[in-house]
mmCIF file of C-alpha atoms in Angstrom:
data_model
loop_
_atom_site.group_PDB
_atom_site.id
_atom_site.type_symbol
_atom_site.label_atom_id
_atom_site.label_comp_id
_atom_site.label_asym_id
_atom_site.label_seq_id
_atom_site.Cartn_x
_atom_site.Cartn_y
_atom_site.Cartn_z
ATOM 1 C CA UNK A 30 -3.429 7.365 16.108
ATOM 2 C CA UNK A 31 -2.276 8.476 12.875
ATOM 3 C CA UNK A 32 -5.036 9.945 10.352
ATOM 4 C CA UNK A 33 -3.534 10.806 6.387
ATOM 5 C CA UNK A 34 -6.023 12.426 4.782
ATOM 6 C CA UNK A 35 -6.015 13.127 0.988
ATOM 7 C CA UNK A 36 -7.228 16.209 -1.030
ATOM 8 C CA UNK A 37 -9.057 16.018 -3.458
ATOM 9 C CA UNK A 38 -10.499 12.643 -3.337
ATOM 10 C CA UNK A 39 -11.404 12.678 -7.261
ATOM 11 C CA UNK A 40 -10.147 15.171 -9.519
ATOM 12 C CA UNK A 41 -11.122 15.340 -13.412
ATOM 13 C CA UNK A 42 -8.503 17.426 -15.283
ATOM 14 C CA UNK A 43 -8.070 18.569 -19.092
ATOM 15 C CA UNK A 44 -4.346 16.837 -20.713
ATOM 16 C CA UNK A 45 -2.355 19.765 -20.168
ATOM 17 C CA UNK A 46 -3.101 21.244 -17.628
ATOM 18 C CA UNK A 47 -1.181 21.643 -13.902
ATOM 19 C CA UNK A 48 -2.684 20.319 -10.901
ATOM 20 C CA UNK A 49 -1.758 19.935 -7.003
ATOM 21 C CA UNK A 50 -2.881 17.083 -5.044
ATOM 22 C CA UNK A 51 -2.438 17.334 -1.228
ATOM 23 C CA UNK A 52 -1.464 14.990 1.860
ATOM 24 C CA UNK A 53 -1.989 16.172 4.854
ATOM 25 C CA UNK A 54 -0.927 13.819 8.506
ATOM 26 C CA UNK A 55 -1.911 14.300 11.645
ATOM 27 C CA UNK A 56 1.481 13.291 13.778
ATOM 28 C CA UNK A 57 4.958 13.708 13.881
ATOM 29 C CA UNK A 58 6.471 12.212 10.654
ATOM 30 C CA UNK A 59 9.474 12.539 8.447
ATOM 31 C CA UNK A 60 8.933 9.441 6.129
ATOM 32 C CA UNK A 61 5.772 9.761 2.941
ATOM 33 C CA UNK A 62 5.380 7.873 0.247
ATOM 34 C CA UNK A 63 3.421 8.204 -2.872
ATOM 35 C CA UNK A 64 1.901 4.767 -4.843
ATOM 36 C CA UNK A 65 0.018 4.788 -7.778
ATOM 37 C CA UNK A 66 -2.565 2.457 -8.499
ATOM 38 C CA UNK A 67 -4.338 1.591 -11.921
ATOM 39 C CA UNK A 68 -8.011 0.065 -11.981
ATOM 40 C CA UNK A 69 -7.711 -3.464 -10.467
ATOM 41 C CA UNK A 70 -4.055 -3.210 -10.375
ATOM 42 C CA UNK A 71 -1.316 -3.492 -7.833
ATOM 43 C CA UNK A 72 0.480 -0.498 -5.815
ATOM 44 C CA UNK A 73 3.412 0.953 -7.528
ATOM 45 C CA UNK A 74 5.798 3.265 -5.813
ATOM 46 C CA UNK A 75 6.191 6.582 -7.606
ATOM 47 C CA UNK A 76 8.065 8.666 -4.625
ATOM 48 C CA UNK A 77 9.724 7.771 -1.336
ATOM 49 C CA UNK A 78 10.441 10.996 0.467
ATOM 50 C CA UNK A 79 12.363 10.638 3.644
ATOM 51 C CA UNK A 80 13.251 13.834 5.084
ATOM 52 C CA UNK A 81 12.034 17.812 5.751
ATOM 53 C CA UNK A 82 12.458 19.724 2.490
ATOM 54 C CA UNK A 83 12.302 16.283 0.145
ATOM 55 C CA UNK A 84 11.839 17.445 -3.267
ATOM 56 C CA UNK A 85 11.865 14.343 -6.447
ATOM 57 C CA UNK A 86 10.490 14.380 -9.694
ATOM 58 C CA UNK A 87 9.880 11.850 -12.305
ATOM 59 C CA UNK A 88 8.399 12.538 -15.672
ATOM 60 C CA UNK A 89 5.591 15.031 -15.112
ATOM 61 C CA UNK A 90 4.881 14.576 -11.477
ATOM 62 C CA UNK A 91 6.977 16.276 -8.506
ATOM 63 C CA UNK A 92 6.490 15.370 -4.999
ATOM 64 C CA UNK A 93 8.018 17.441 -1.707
ATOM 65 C CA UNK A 94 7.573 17.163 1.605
ATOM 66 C CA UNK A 95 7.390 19.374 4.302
ATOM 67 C CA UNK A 96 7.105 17.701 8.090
ATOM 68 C CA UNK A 97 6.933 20.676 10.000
ATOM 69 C CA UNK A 98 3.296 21.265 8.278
ATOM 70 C CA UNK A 99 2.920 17.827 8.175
ATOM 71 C CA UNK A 100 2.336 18.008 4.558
ATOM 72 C CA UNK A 101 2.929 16.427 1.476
ATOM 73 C CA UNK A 102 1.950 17.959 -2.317
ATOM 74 C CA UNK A 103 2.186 15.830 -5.788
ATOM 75 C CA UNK A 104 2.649 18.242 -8.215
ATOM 76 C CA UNK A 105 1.092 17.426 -12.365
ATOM 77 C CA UNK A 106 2.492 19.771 -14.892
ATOM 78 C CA UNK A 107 0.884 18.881 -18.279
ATOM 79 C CA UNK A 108 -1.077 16.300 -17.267
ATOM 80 C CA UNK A 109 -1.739 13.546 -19.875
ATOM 81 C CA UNK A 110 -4.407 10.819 -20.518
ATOM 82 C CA UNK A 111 -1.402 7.978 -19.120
ATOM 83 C CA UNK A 112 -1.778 9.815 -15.517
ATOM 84 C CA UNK A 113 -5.239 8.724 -15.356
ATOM 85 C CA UNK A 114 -4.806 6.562 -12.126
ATOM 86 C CA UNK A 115 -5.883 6.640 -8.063
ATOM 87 C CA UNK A 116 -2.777 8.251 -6.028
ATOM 88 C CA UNK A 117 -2.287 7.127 -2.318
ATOM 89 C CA UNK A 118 0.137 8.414 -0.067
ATOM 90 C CA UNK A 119 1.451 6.191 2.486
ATOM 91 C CA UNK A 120 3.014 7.484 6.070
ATOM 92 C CA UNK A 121 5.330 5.842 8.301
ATOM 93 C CA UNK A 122 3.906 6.439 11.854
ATOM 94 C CA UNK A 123 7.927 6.386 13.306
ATOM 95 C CA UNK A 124 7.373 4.105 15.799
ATOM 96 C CA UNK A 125 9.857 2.300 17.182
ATOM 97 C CA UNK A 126 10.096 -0.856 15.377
ATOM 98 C CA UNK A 127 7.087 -0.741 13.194
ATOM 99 C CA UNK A 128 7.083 -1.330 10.078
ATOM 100 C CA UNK A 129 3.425 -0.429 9.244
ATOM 101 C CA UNK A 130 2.843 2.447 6.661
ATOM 102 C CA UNK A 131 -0.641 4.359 7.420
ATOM 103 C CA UNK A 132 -2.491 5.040 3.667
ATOM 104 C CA UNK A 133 -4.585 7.568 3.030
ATOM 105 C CA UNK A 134 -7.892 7.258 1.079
ATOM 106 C CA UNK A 135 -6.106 7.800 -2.366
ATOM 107 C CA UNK A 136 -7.142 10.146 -4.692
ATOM 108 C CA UNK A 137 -8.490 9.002 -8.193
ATOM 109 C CA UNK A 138 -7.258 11.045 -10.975
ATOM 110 C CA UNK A 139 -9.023 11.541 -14.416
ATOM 111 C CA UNK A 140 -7.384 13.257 -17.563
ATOM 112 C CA UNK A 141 -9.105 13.650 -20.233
ATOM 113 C CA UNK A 142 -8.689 14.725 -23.820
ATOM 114 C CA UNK B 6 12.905 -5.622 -12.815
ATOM 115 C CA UNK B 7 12.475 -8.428 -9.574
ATOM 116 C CA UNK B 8 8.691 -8.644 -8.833
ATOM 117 C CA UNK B 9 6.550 -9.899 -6.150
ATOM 118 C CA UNK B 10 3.871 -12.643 -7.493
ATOM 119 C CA UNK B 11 0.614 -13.556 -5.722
ATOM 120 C CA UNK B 12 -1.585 -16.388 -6.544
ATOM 121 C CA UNK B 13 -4.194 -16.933 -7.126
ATOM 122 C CA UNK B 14 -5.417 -13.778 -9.040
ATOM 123 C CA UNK B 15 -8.797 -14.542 -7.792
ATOM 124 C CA UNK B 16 -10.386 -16.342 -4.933
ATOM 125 C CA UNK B 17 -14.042 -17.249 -4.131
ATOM 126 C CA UNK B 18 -15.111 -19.569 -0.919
ATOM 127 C CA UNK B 19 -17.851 -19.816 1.301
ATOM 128 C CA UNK B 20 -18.587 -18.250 4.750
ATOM 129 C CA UNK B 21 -16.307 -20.342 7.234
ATOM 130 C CA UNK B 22 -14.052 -21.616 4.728
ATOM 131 C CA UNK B 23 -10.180 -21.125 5.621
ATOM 132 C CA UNK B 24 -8.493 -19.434 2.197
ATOM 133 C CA UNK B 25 -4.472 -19.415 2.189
ATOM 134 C CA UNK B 26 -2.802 -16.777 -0.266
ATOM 135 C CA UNK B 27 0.220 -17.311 -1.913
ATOM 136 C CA UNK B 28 3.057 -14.779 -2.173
ATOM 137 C CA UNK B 29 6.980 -15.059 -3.604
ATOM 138 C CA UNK B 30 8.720 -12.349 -2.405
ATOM 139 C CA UNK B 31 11.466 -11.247 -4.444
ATOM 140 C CA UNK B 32 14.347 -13.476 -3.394
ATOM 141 C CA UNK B 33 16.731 -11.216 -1.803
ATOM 142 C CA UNK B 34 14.450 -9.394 0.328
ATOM 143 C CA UNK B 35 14.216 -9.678 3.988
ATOM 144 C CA UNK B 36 10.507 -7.998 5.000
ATOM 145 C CA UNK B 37 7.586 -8.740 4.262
ATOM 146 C CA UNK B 38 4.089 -7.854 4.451
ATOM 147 C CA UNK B 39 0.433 -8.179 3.735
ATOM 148 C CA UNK B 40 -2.260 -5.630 3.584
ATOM 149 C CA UNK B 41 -5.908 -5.199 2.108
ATOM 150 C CA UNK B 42 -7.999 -3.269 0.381
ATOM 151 C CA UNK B 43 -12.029 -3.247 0.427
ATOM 152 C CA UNK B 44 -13.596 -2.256 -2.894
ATOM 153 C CA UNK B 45 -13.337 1.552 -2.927
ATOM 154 C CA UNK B 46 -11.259 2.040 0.163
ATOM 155 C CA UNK B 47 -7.701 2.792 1.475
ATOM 156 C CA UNK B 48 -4.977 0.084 2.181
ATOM 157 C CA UNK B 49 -5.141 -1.154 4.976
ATOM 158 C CA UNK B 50 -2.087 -2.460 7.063
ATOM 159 C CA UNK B 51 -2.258 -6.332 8.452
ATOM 160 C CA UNK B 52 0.659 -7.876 9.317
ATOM 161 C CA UNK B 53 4.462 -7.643 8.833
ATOM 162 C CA UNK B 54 6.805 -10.782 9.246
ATOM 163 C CA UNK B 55 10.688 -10.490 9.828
ATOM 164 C CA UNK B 56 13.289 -13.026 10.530
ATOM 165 C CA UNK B 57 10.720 -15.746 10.402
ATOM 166 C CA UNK B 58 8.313 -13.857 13.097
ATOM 167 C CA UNK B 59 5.359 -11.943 13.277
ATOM 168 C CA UNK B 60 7.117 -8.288 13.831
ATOM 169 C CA UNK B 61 4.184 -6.022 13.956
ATOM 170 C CA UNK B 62 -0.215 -7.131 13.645
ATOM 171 C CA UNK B 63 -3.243 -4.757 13.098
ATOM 172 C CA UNK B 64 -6.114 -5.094 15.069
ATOM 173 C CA UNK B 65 -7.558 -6.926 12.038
ATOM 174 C CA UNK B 66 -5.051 -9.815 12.182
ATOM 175 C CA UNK B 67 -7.116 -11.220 14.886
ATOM 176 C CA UNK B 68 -6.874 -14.992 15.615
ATOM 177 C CA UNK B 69 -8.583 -16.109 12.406
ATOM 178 C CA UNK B 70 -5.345 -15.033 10.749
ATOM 179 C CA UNK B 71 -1.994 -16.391 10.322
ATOM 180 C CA UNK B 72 1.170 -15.803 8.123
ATOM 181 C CA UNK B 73 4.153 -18.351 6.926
ATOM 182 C CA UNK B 74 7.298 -18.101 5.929
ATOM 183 C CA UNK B 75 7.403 -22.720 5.278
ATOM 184 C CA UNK B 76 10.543 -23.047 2.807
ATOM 185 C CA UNK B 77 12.446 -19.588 2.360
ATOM 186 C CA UNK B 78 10.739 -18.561 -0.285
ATOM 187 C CA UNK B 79 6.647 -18.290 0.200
ATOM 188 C CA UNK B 80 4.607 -16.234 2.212
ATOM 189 C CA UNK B 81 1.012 -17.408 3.148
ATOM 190 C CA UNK B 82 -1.643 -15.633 4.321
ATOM 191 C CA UNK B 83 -4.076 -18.173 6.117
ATOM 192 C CA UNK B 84 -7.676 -17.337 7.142
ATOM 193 C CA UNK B 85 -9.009 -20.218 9.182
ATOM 194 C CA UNK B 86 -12.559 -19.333 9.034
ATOM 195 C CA UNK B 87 -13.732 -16.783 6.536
ATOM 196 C CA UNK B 88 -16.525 -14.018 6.831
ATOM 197 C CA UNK B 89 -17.911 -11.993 4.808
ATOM 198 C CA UNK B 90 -16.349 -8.900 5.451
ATOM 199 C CA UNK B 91 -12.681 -10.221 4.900
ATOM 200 C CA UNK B 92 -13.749 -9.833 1.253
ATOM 201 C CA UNK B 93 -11.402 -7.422 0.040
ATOM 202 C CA UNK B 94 -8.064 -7.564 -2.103
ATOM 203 C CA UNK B 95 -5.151 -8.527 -0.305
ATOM 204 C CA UNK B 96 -1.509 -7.572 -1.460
ATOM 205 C CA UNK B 97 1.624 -9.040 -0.224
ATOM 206 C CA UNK B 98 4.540 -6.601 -0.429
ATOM 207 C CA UNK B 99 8.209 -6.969 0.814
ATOM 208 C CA UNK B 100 11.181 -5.067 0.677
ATOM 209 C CA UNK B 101 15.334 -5.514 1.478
ATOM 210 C CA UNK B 102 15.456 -3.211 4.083
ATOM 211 C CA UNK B 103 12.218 -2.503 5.841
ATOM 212 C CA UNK B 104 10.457 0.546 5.224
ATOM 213 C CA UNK B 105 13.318 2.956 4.606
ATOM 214 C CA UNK B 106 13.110 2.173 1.444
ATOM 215 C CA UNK B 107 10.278 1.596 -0.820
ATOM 216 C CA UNK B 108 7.749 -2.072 -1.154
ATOM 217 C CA UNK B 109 7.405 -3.533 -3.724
ATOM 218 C CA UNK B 110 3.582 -4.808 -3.843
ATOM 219 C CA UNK B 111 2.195 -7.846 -5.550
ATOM 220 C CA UNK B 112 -0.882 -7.717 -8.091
ATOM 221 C CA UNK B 113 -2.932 -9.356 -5.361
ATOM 222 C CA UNK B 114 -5.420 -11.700 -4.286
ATOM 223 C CA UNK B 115 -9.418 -10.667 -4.635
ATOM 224 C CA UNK B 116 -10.620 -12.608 -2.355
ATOM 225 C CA UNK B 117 -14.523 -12.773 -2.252
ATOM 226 C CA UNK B 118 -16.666 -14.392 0.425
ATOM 227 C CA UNK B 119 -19.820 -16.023 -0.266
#
C-alpha cells in the first residue's frame, strides 16, 4: 500500500527567509502533486509534476521531483506572510486504471513578520 | 476561471440520518470524484465515477454510500445512514482528463454528525 509521508508537519518561518519542505513515497511512482490549502478552504493545485527530473516554479515556490528516490521537495525562497497555508502532496499510486491520488498528512506553514 | 461548486457549505444531521451532497462539476469535464477530510487530517480518497459508473471505491465507500451522476450535470454523494465518524469535510473534485492532469476541488461540504 502506498504511504506519502510529509516533512515537516508544521513549520514556523521568518518572511524572507528560504525553506525546503519534503515528500517522501514509499512505491514506485512517477506522478506528485502539490495542493495548497487555506484554513477552512478548498484544495488548490499549485504543481502537477509528472515525470523523473520535473522541475516548475511559480512565484516563490519551486517544486521537482525525483522518482528514483521517491522524493519530492517544495522549495520557498523569500517566504512571505501570503504563503501562510497547509501544503499536501498528493501521489498517484500508477495502478492500472485508478484514478485515486494517495495524500500525505500536509504540512502547515506559518510566516511570520 | 471554471470552478467546481458544492452545496451546502455546511451540513448538520443526526446519527442515522441519510445526508446527500451536492456537487456541479465544471461542465466540460469528464471525471469526477469525492474525497474527505477529518478535522486535522489528510485527504482521504472515496470514490471516483466515470462514464456514468463507479470506476474506482475506498474501503470507506462501504454500502452506506452511494454517488450520482441524475441529469449530466450533478454529482451526489448519498449517505443512507449516518454515524458519527463520517463527520468530516467532504470535497468533490473533477477533472477533463483523469488524473494526468490536475483536479480541480470544490470548497466542500462540513458535514457534522450529531
Amino acid at each position: 500500500e502506498l504511504k506519502v509521508e510529509q516533512n515537516p508537519l508544521f513549520l514556523s518561518m521568518q518572511e524572507g527567509k528560504n525553506y525546503t519542505i519534503y515528500c517522501n513515497y514509499s512505491t514506485t511512482s512517477d506522478r506528485l502533486y502539490w495542493y495548497r490549502q487555506d484554513p477552512g478552504k478548498s484544495l488548490e493545485s499549485l504543481f502537477v509534476l509528472l515525470s523523473n527530473g520535473a522541475v516548475k516554479q511559480e512565484g516563490r515556490l519551486m517544486a521537482s521531483l525525483d522518482t528514483k528516490a521517491r522524493l519530492s521537495t517544495l522549495h520557498i525562497t523569500a517566504a512571505v506572510h501570503d504563503l501562510s497555508a497547509t501544503y499536501f502532496c498528493a501521489v498517484d499510486p500508477r495502478l492500472s486504471g485508478s484514478e485515486k491520488l494517495v495524500f500525505g498528512k500536509g504540512m502547515k506553514l506559518t510566516v511570520n513578520p | 476561471e471554471p470552478e467546481v461548486t458544492q452545496t451546502p457549505s455546511h451540513q448538520v444531521t443526526q446519527m442515522g440520518q441519510e445526508v446527500i451532497l451536492r456537487c456541479v462539476p465544471i461542465s466540460n469535464h469528464l471525471y469526477f470524484y469525492w474525497y474527505r477530510q477529518i478535522l486535522g487530517q489528510k485527504v482521504e480518497f472515496l470514490v471516483s465515477f466515470y462514464n456514468n459508473e463507479i470506476s474506482e471505491k475506498s474501503e470507506i465507500f462501504d454500502d452506506q454510500f452511494s454517488v450520482e451522476r441524475p441529469d449530466g450535470s450533478n454529482f451526489t454523494l448519498k449517505i443512507r445512514s449516518t454515524k458519527l465518524e463520517d463527520s468530516a469535510m467532504y470535497f468533490c473534485a473533477s477533472s477533463l482528463t483523469g488524473i494526468n492532469e490536475k483536479l480541480f476541488f470544490g470548497s466542500g461540504t462540513q458535514l457534522s454528525v450529531l
